[in-house]
Amino acid sequence: MKQVCVLGNGQLGRMLRQAGEPLGIAVWPVGLDAEPAAVPFQQSVITAEIERWPETALTRELARHPAFVNRDVFPIIADRLTQKQLFDKLHLPTAPWQLLSERSEWPAVFDRLGELAIVKRRTGGYDGRGQWRLRADETEQLPAECYGECIVEQGINFSGEVSLVGARGFDGSTVFYPLTHNLHQDGILRTSVAFPQANAQLQAQAEEMLSAIMQELSYVGVMAMECFVTPQGLLINELAPRVHNSGHWT
């Protein structure tokens, strides 16, 4: 069985290594600044624990390697603009949104999206960073360099957030864990709880949506999807093309 080379040696990479041991799979989490000659990637399946990475000698080598599973999917999901465009293409429910190109768009934004706008950087900005909650009299808080580099979403009155962790094989088959209910503090995920009896309706909707995404992308491996819970059902918040913190319990 081939070994697995993971781009990134943080918490998720280390946990992947632990998970591989009982399966007899050698997993090598690799720091982004490692020398390519020191990494056994030529005989490995390559994956990553992060969506985006700085350009280094190693990342230049790995990012174009044919053994990098889902290498063409990472750029799509790492950019919230192309991620949202994917949801719209598949007619999957998500918060109404648009690209925020320039300051003069604000009146039209609030007319279309309502009184509360959630601004998110297109790339990065996890754990509450790179995001702003703005009303019409607060738009001056947004740095000038954000225009063109952010999307803006309608503020959603949701009752909670859930995550679904699923996986797809080369043959197109998919499997899923039960939904987890996420609790955040200051924008940072603190607790994920998988209830013994999952909400069957929400579970089915989430599985259908994540399956559609993975099939469209011909994705192979584990993907996580965060959703807002609303009276009308689930709205997709964001995707992660990798293992995810809300799946630690697995």
PDB file of C-alpha atoms in Angstrom:
ATOM      1  CA  MET A   1       0.000   0.000   0.000  1.00  0.00           C
ATOM      2  CA  LYS A   2       1.345   3.447  -0.917  1.00  0.00           C
ATOM      3  CA  GLN A   3       2.434   5.832   1.785  1.00  0.00           C
ATOM      4  CA  VAL A   4       0.781   9.246   2.100  1.00  0.00           C
ATOM      5  CA  CYS A   5       2.630  12.548   2.043  1.00  0.00           C
ATOM      6  CA  VAL A   6       0.677  15.382   3.716  1.00  0.00           C
ATOM      7  CA  LEU A   7       1.544  18.958   2.824  1.00  0.00           C
ATOM      8  CA  GLY A   8       1.591  20.630   6.240  1.00  0.00           C
ATOM      9  CA  ASN A   9       2.702  19.256   9.600  1.00  0.00           C
ATOM     10  CA  GLY A  10       0.226  20.893  11.952  1.00  0.00           C
ATOM     11  CA  GLN A  11      -2.398  19.320  14.177  1.00  0.00           C
ATOM     12  CA  LEU A  12      -4.391  17.758  11.347  1.00  0.00           C
ATOM     13  CA  GLY A  13      -1.318  16.268   9.695  1.00  0.00           C
ATOM     14  CA  ARG A  14      -0.214  14.692  12.960  1.00  0.00           C
ATOM     15  CA  MET A  15      -3.680  13.261  13.554  1.00  0.00           C
ATOM     16  CA  LEU A  16      -3.670  11.783  10.044  1.00  0.00           C
ATOM     17  CA  ARG A  17      -0.422  10.043  10.908  1.00  0.00           C
ATOM     18  CA  GLN A  18      -2.005   8.561  14.030  1.00  0.00           C
ATOM     19  CA  ALA A  19      -5.046   7.431  12.025  1.00  0.00           C
ATOM     20  CA  GLY A  20      -2.863   5.742   9.423  1.00  0.00           C
ATOM     21  CA  GLU A  21      -0.941   3.565  11.871  1.00  0.00           C
ATOM     22  CA  PRO A  22      -3.664   0.973  12.637  1.00  0.00           C
ATOM     23  CA  LEU A  23      -4.395   0.749   8.898  1.00  0.00           C
ATOM     24  CA  GLY A  24      -0.777   0.009   8.068  1.00  0.00           C
ATOM     25  CA  ILE A  25      -0.453   3.234   6.071  1.00  0.00           C
ATOM     26  CA  ALA A  26       2.651   5.346   6.590  1.00  0.00           C
ATOM     27  CA  VAL A  27       1.645   9.019   6.704  1.00  0.00           C
ATOM     28  CA  TRP A  28       4.325  11.722   6.483  1.00  0.00           C
ATOM     29  CA  PRO A  29       3.254  15.246   7.507  1.00  0.00           C
ATOM     30  CA  VAL A  30       5.744  17.571   5.840  1.00  0.00           C
ATOM     31  CA  GLY A  31       6.600  21.159   6.779  1.00  0.00           C
ATOM     32  CA  LEU A  32       6.190  23.676   3.970  1.00  0.00           C
ATOM     33  CA  ASP A  33       9.851  24.692   4.101  1.00  0.00           C
ATOM     34  CA  ALA A  34      11.231  21.165   3.852  1.00  0.00           C
ATOM     35  CA  GLU A  35      13.757  20.424   1.126  1.00  0.00           C
ATOM     36  CA  PRO A  36      12.113  18.463  -1.709  1.00  0.00           C
ATOM     37  CA  ALA A  37      14.993  15.980  -1.800  1.00  0.00           C
ATOM     38  CA  ALA A  38      14.260  15.032   1.822  1.00  0.00           C
ATOM     39  CA  VAL A  39      10.578  14.228   1.202  1.00  0.00           C
ATOM     40  CA  PRO A  40       9.576  10.776  -0.136  1.00  0.00           C
ATOM     41  CA  PHE A  41       6.791  12.174  -2.305  1.00  0.00           C
ATOM     42  CA  GLN A  42       7.796  10.405  -5.523  1.00  0.00           C
ATOM     43  CA  GLN A  43       6.479   7.099  -4.165  1.00  0.00           C
ATOM     44  CA  SER A  44       3.552   8.610  -2.245  1.00  0.00           C
ATOM     45  CA  VAL A  45      -0.012   9.709  -2.615  1.00  0.00           C
ATOM     46  CA  ILE A  46       0.082  13.460  -1.920  1.00  0.00           C
ATOM     47  CA  THR A  47      -2.576  15.399  -0.029  1.00  0.00           C
ATOM     48  CA  ALA A  48      -2.705  18.489   2.198  1.00  0.00           C
ATOM     49  CA  GLU A  49      -4.007  19.588   5.591  1.00  0.00           C
ATOM     50  CA  ILE A  50      -4.483  23.195   4.387  1.00  0.00           C
ATOM     51  CA  GLU A  51      -6.194  24.863   1.412  1.00  0.00           C
ATOM     52  CA  ARG A  52      -3.531  27.461   0.651  1.00  0.00           C
ATOM     53  CA  TRP A  53       0.208  27.513   1.070  1.00  0.00           C
ATOM     54  CA  PRO A  54       3.069  29.938   0.444  1.00  0.00           C
ATOM     55  CA  GLU A  55       5.320  29.321  -2.523  1.00  0.00           C
ATOM     56  CA  THR A  56       8.403  27.388  -1.444  1.00  0.00           C
ATOM     57  CA  ALA A  57      10.690  24.936  -3.203  1.00  0.00           C
ATOM     58  CA  LEU A  58       8.606  22.076  -1.800  1.00  0.00           C
ATOM     59  CA  THR A  59       5.159  23.483  -2.599  1.00  0.00           C
ATOM     60  CA  ARG A  60       6.224  24.313  -6.154  1.00  0.00           C
ATOM     61  CA  GLU A  61       7.300  20.700  -6.587  1.00  0.00           C
ATOM     62  CA  LEU A  62       4.264  19.093  -4.975  1.00  0.00           C
ATOM     63  CA  ALA A  63       1.502  21.383  -6.250  1.00  0.00           C
ATOM     64  CA  ARG A  64       1.985  20.221  -9.839  1.00  0.00           C
ATOM     65  CA  HIS A  65       2.843  16.591  -9.113  1.00  0.00           C
ATOM     66  CA  PRO A  66       0.446  14.054 -10.720  1.00  0.00           C
ATOM     67  CA  ALA A  67       0.251  12.096  -7.443  1.00  0.00           C
ATOM     68  CA  PHE A  68      -1.298  15.121  -5.678  1.00  0.00           C
ATOM     69  CA  VAL A  69      -4.886  13.993  -5.212  1.00  0.00           C
ATOM     70  CA  ASN A  70      -7.426  16.782  -5.857  1.00  0.00           C
ATOM     71  CA  ARG A  71      -4.662  19.208  -6.816  1.00  0.00           C
ATOM     72  CA  ASP A  72      -7.019  21.056  -9.199  1.00  0.00           C
ATOM     73  CA  VAL A  73      -9.798  21.245  -6.585  1.00  0.00           C
ATOM     74  CA  PHE A  74      -7.819  23.061  -3.893  1.00  0.00           C
ATOM     75  CA  PRO A  75      -7.702  26.411  -5.770  1.00  0.00           C
ATOM     76  CA  ILE A  76     -11.485  26.317  -6.343  1.00  0.00           C
ATOM     77  CA  ILE A  77     -12.351  25.773  -2.696  1.00  0.00           C
ATOM     78  CA  ALA A  78      -9.591  27.995  -1.287  1.00  0.00           C
ATOM     79  CA  ASP A  79     -11.241  31.032  -2.937  1.00  0.00           C
ATOM     80  CA  ARG A  80     -14.651  31.900  -1.489  1.00  0.00           C
ATOM     81  CA  LEU A  81     -15.659  33.496  -4.801  1.00  0.00           C
ATOM     82  CA  THR A  82     -15.218  30.311  -6.838  1.00  0.00           C
ATOM     83  CA  GLN A  83     -16.616  28.262  -3.945  1.00  0.00           C
ATOM     84  CA  LYS A  84     -19.832  30.304  -3.974  1.00  0.00           C
ATOM     85  CA  GLN A  85     -19.989  30.105  -7.766  1.00  0.00           C
ATOM     86  CA  LEU A  86     -19.830  26.318  -7.423  1.00  0.00           C
ATOM     87  CA  PHE A  87     -22.823  26.316  -5.058  1.00  0.00           C
ATOM     88  CA  ASP A  88     -24.806  28.477  -7.472  1.00  0.00           C
ATOM     89  CA  LYS A  89     -23.883  26.273 -10.439  1.00  0.00           C
ATOM     90  CA  LEU A  90     -25.213  23.224  -8.574  1.00  0.00           C
ATOM     91  CA  HIS A  91     -28.291  25.138  -7.293  1.00  0.00           C
ATOM     92  CA  LEU A  92     -27.314  24.424  -3.691  1.00  0.00           C
ATOM     93  CA  PRO A  93     -28.680  26.691  -0.940  1.00  0.00           C
ATOM     94  CA  THR A  94     -26.255  29.250   0.457  1.00  0.00           C
ATOM     95  CA  ALA A  95     -26.558  32.783   1.844  1.00  0.00           C
ATOM     96  CA  PRO A  96     -27.277  35.367  -0.889  1.00  0.00           C
ATOM     97  CA  TRP A  97     -23.958  36.940  -1.840  1.00  0.00           C
ATOM     98  CA  GLN A  98     -21.965  38.961  -4.334  1.00  0.00           C
ATOM     99  CA  LEU A  99     -18.417  40.059  -5.050  1.00  0.00           C
ATOM    100  CA  LEU A 100     -17.634  43.387  -3.378  1.00  0.00           C
ATOM    101  CA  SER A 101     -15.668  45.234  -6.040  1.00  0.00           C
ATOM    102  CA  GLU A 102     -15.762  48.868  -4.967  1.00  0.00           C
ATOM    103  CA  ARG A 103     -17.020  51.209  -2.260  1.00  0.00           C
ATOM    104  CA  SER A 104     -19.760  52.690  -4.458  1.00  0.00           C
ATOM    105  CA  GLU A 105     -21.605  49.344  -4.441  1.00  0.00           C
ATOM    106  CA  TRP A 106     -22.692  49.599  -0.808  1.00  0.00           C
ATOM    107  CA  PRO A 107     -26.178  51.118  -1.368  1.00  0.00           C
ATOM    108  CA  ALA A 108     -27.031  48.370  -3.855  1.00  0.00           C
ATOM    109  CA  VAL A 109     -25.564  45.733  -1.526  1.00  0.00           C
ATOM    110  CA  PHE A 110     -27.845  46.699   1.354  1.00  0.00           C
ATOM    111  CA  ASP A 111     -30.838  47.021  -0.980  1.00  0.00           C
ATOM    112  CA  ARG A 112     -30.249  43.476  -2.193  1.00  0.00           C
ATOM    113  CA  LEU A 113     -28.945  41.689   0.904  1.00  0.00           C
ATOM    114  CA  GLY A 114     -30.634  43.512   3.765  1.00  0.00           C
ATOM    115  CA  GLU A 115     -29.449  45.577   6.706  1.00  0.00           C
ATOM    116  CA  LEU A 116     -26.620  43.290   7.880  1.00  0.00           C
ATOM    117  CA  ALA A 117     -23.748  42.437   5.534  1.00  0.00           C
ATOM    118  CA  ILE A 118     -21.098  39.815   6.283  1.00  0.00           C
ATOM    119  CA  VAL A 119     -17.866  40.630   4.453  1.00  0.00           C
ATOM    120  CA  LYS A 120     -15.309  37.843   4.011  1.00  0.00           C
ATOM    121  CA  ARG A 121     -11.905  37.858   2.392  1.00  0.00           C
ATOM    122  CA  ARG A 122     -11.860  35.620  -0.638  1.00  0.00           C
ATOM    123  CA  THR A 123      -8.898  33.674   0.707  1.00  0.00           C
ATOM    124  CA  GLY A 124      -7.726  32.866   4.225  1.00  0.00           C
ATOM    125  CA  GLY A 125      -9.438  34.535   7.145  1.00  0.00           C
ATOM    126  CA  TYR A 126     -10.359  31.553   9.304  1.00  0.00           C
ATOM    127  CA  ASP A 127     -11.207  31.551  13.024  1.00  0.00           C
ATOM    128  CA  GLY A 128     -13.044  34.859  12.721  1.00  0.00           C
ATOM    129  CA  ARG A 129     -10.187  36.722  11.043  1.00  0.00           C
ATOM    130  CA  GLY A 130     -10.666  38.501   7.738  1.00  0.00           C
ATOM    131  CA  GLN A 131     -14.405  38.941   8.333  1.00  0.00           C
ATOM    132  CA  TRP A 132     -16.572  41.962   9.124  1.00  0.00           C
ATOM    133  CA  ARG A 133     -20.210  42.362  10.204  1.00  0.00           C
ATOM    134  CA  LEU A 134     -21.300  45.709   8.805  1.00  0.00           C
ATOM    135  CA  ARG A 135     -24.427  47.835   8.674  1.00  0.00           C
ATOM    136  CA  ALA A 136     -24.953  50.805   6.390  1.00  0.00           C
ATOM    137  CA  ASP A 137     -23.327  53.302   8.782  1.00  0.00           C
ATOM    138  CA  GLU A 138     -20.278  51.073   9.425  1.00  0.00           C
ATOM    139  CA  THR A 139     -18.831  50.515   5.947  1.00  0.00           C
ATOM    140  CA  GLU A 140     -15.891  52.854   6.594  1.00  0.00           C
ATOM    141  CA  GLN A 141     -14.511  50.138   8.893  1.00  0.00           C
ATOM    142  CA  LEU A 142     -13.626  48.021   5.869  1.00  0.00           C
ATOM    143  CA  PRO A 143     -10.017  48.595   4.731  1.00  0.00           C
ATOM    144  CA  ALA A 144      -9.698  50.002   1.218  1.00  0.00           C
ATOM    145  CA  GLU A 145      -7.572  47.075   0.050  1.00  0.00           C
ATOM    146  CA  CYS A 146     -10.475  44.686   0.655  1.00  0.00           C
ATOM    147  CA  TYR A 147     -12.472  45.878  -2.342  1.00  0.00           C
ATOM    148  CA  GLY A 148     -12.162  43.308  -5.095  1.00  0.00           C
ATOM    149  CA  GLU A 149     -10.673  40.834  -2.619  1.00  0.00           C
ATOM    150  CA  CYS A 150     -13.846  40.118  -0.623  1.00  0.00           C
ATOM    151  CA  ILE A 151     -17.299  38.701  -1.048  1.00  0.00           C
ATOM    152  CA  VAL A 152     -20.273  40.023   0.896  1.00  0.00           C
ATOM    153  CA  GLU A 153     -23.100  37.818   2.167  1.00  0.00           C
ATOM    154  CA  GLN A 154     -26.515  38.425   3.638  1.00  0.00           C
ATOM    155  CA  GLY A 155     -26.485  38.172   7.425  1.00  0.00           C
ATOM    156  CA  ILE A 156     -28.415  34.985   8.204  1.00  0.00           C
ATOM    157  CA  ASN A 157     -30.556  34.568  11.317  1.00  0.00           C
ATOM    158  CA  PHE A 158     -29.568  30.950  11.926  1.00  0.00           C
ATOM    159  CA  SER A 159     -30.252  28.787  14.971  1.00  0.00           C
ATOM    160  CA  GLY A 160     -26.937  26.934  14.842  1.00  0.00           C
ATOM    161  CA  GLU A 161     -24.133  25.572  12.695  1.00  0.00           C
ATOM    162  CA  VAL A 162     -23.516  21.959  11.778  1.00  0.00           C
ATOM    163  CA  SER A 163     -20.717  20.188   9.925  1.00  0.00           C
ATOM    164  CA  LEU A 164     -20.768  17.109   7.756  1.00  0.00           C
ATOM    165  CA  VAL A 165     -17.603  15.109   7.135  1.00  0.00           C
ATOM    166  CA  GLY A 166     -17.790  12.800   4.134  1.00  0.00           C
ATOM    167  CA  ALA A 167     -15.546  10.917   1.763  1.00  0.00           C
ATOM    168  CA  ARG A 168     -15.674   9.867  -1.876  1.00  0.00           C
ATOM    169  CA  GLY A 169     -13.767   7.031  -3.519  1.00  0.00           C
ATOM    170  CA  PHE A 170     -12.310   6.761  -7.011  1.00  0.00           C
ATOM    171  CA  ASP A 171     -15.370   4.691  -7.952  1.00  0.00           C
ATOM    172  CA  GLY A 172     -17.723   7.549  -7.024  1.00  0.00           C
ATOM    173  CA  SER A 173     -19.075   5.921  -3.861  1.00  0.00           C
ATOM    174  CA  THR A 174     -19.616   8.209  -0.870  1.00  0.00           C
ATOM    175  CA  VAL A 175     -19.842   7.698   2.890  1.00  0.00           C
ATOM    176  CA  PHE A 176     -20.633  10.167   5.669  1.00  0.00           C
ATOM    177  CA  TYR A 177     -20.326  10.622   9.403  1.00  0.00           C
ATOM    178  CA  PRO A 178     -23.273  11.951  11.437  1.00  0.00           C
ATOM    179  CA  LEU A 179     -23.698  15.719  11.547  1.00  0.00           C
ATOM    180  CA  THR A 180     -21.882  17.527  14.326  1.00  0.00           C
ATOM    181  CA  HIS A 181     -23.284  20.611  16.039  1.00  0.00           C
ATOM    182  CA  ASN A 182     -20.632  23.317  16.366  1.00  0.00           C
ATOM    183  CA  LEU A 183     -20.216  25.894  19.110  1.00  0.00           C
ATOM    184  CA  HIS A 184     -18.004  28.929  18.438  1.00  0.00           C
ATOM    185  CA  GLN A 185     -16.440  31.525  20.702  1.00  0.00           C
ATOM    186  CA  ASP A 186     -15.108  34.728  19.112  1.00  0.00           C
ATOM    187  CA  GLY A 187     -15.275  33.069  15.710  1.00  0.00           C
ATOM    188  CA  ILE A 188     -13.205  30.050  16.796  1.00  0.00           C
ATOM    189  CA  LEU A 189     -14.624  26.526  16.889  1.00  0.00           C
ATOM    190  CA  ARG A 190     -14.553  25.343  20.502  1.00  0.00           C
ATOM    191  CA  THR A 191     -16.827  22.301  20.584  1.00  0.00           C
ATOM    192  CA  SER A 192     -18.320  19.865  18.076  1.00  0.00           C
ATOM    193  CA  VAL A 193     -20.986  17.475  19.342  1.00  0.00           C
ATOM    194  CA  ALA A 194     -22.329  14.463  17.446  1.00  0.00           C
ATOM    195  CA  PHE A 195     -25.717  13.584  18.923  1.00  0.00           C
ATOM    196  CA  PRO A 196     -26.605   9.868  19.298  1.00  0.00           C
ATOM    197  CA  GLN A 197     -29.809  10.403  17.315  1.00  0.00           C
ATOM    198  CA  ALA A 198     -29.108  12.630  14.327  1.00  0.00           C
ATOM    199  CA  ASN A 199     -31.832  14.749  12.741  1.00  0.00           C
ATOM    200  CA  ALA A 200     -32.673  12.491   9.811  1.00  0.00           C
ATOM    201  CA  GLN A 201     -34.017  15.293   7.617  1.00  0.00           C
ATOM    202  CA  LEU A 202     -30.970  17.526   8.067  1.00  0.00           C
ATOM    203  CA  GLN A 203     -28.613  14.557   7.704  1.00  0.00           C
ATOM    204  CA  ALA A 204     -30.215  13.581   4.396  1.00  0.00           C
ATOM    205  CA  GLN A 205     -30.107  17.140   3.047  1.00  0.00           C
ATOM    206  CA  ALA A 206     -26.468  17.576   4.056  1.00  0.00           C
ATOM    207  CA  GLU A 207     -25.415  14.262   2.514  1.00  0.00           C
ATOM    208  CA  GLU A 208     -27.204  15.078  -0.736  1.00  0.00           C
ATOM    209  CA  MET A 209     -25.492  18.478  -0.980  1.00  0.00           C
ATOM    210  CA  LEU A 210     -21.986  17.300  -0.132  1.00  0.00           C
ATOM    211  CA  SER A 211     -22.338  14.310  -2.444  1.00  0.00           C
ATOM    212  CA  ALA A 212     -23.332  16.618  -5.318  1.00  0.00           C
ATOM    213  CA  ILE A 213     -20.261  18.783  -4.678  1.00  0.00           C
ATOM    214  CA  MET A 214     -17.830  15.867  -4.510  1.00  0.00           C
ATOM    215  CA  GLN A 215     -19.285  14.264  -7.642  1.00  0.00           C
ATOM    216  CA  GLU A 216     -19.109  17.541  -9.586  1.00  0.00           C
ATOM    217  CA  LEU A 217     -15.444  17.961  -8.660  1.00  0.00           C
ATOM    218  CA  SER A 218     -14.557  14.256  -9.110  1.00  0.00           C
ATOM    219  CA  TYR A 219     -13.174  14.622  -5.605  1.00  0.00           C
ATOM    220  CA  VAL A 220     -11.363  11.716  -3.942  1.00  0.00           C
ATOM    221  CA  GLY A 221     -10.891  11.653  -0.176  1.00  0.00           C
ATOM    222  CA  VAL A 222     -12.324  13.476   2.821  1.00  0.00           C
ATOM    223  CA  MET A 223     -14.202  16.776   2.587  1.00  0.00           C
ATOM    224  CA  ALA A 224     -16.005  18.792   5.259  1.00  0.00           C
ATOM    225  CA  MET A 225     -18.996  21.090   4.799  1.00  0.00           C
ATOM    226  CA  GLU A 226     -20.208  23.682   7.310  1.00  0.00           C
ATOM    227  CA  CYS A 227     -23.880  24.685   7.183  1.00  0.00           C
ATOM    228  CA  PHE A 228     -26.190  27.141   8.915  1.00  0.00           C
ATOM    229  CA  VAL A 229     -29.392  25.685  10.370  1.00  0.00           C
ATOM    230  CA  THR A 230     -32.466  27.736   9.421  1.00  0.00           C
ATOM    231  CA  PRO A 231     -36.228  27.071   9.572  1.00  0.00           C
ATOM    232  CA  GLN A 232     -36.117  26.375   5.822  1.00  0.00           C
ATOM    233  CA  GLY A 233     -33.303  23.837   6.136  1.00  0.00           C
ATOM    234  CA  LEU A 234     -29.536  24.004   5.728  1.00  0.00           C
ATOM    235  CA  LEU A 235     -27.563  26.766   4.009  1.00  0.00           C
ATOM    236  CA  ILE A 236     -23.992  25.912   3.043  1.00  0.00           C
ATOM    237  CA  ASN A 237     -21.480  28.196   4.724  1.00  0.00           C
ATOM    238  CA  GLU A 238     -18.089  26.871   3.628  1.00  0.00           C
ATOM    239  CA  LEU A 239     -16.202  23.805   2.453  1.00  0.00           C
ATOM    240  CA  ALA A 240     -12.850  22.355   3.474  1.00  0.00           C
ATOM    241  CA  PRO A 241     -11.161  19.999   0.952  1.00  0.00           C
ATOM    242  CA  ARG A 242      -9.485  18.024   3.732  1.00  0.00           C
ATOM    243  CA  VAL A 243      -9.981  16.614   7.197  1.00  0.00           C
ATOM    244  CA  HIS A 244     -11.503  19.199   9.521  1.00  0.00           C
ATOM    245  CA  ASN A 245     -11.528  20.233  13.172  1.00  0.00           C
ATOM    246  CA  SER A 246     -15.204  19.320  13.507  1.00  0.00           C
ATOM    247  CA  GLY A 247     -14.210  15.734  12.685  1.00  0.00           C
ATOM    248  CA  HIS A 248     -11.699  15.304  15.521  1.00  0.00           C
ATOM    249  CA  TRP A 249     -14.168  13.042  17.334  1.00  0.00           C
ATOM    250  CA  THR A 250     -13.898  10.498  14.515  1.00  0.00           C
TER     251      THR A 250
END
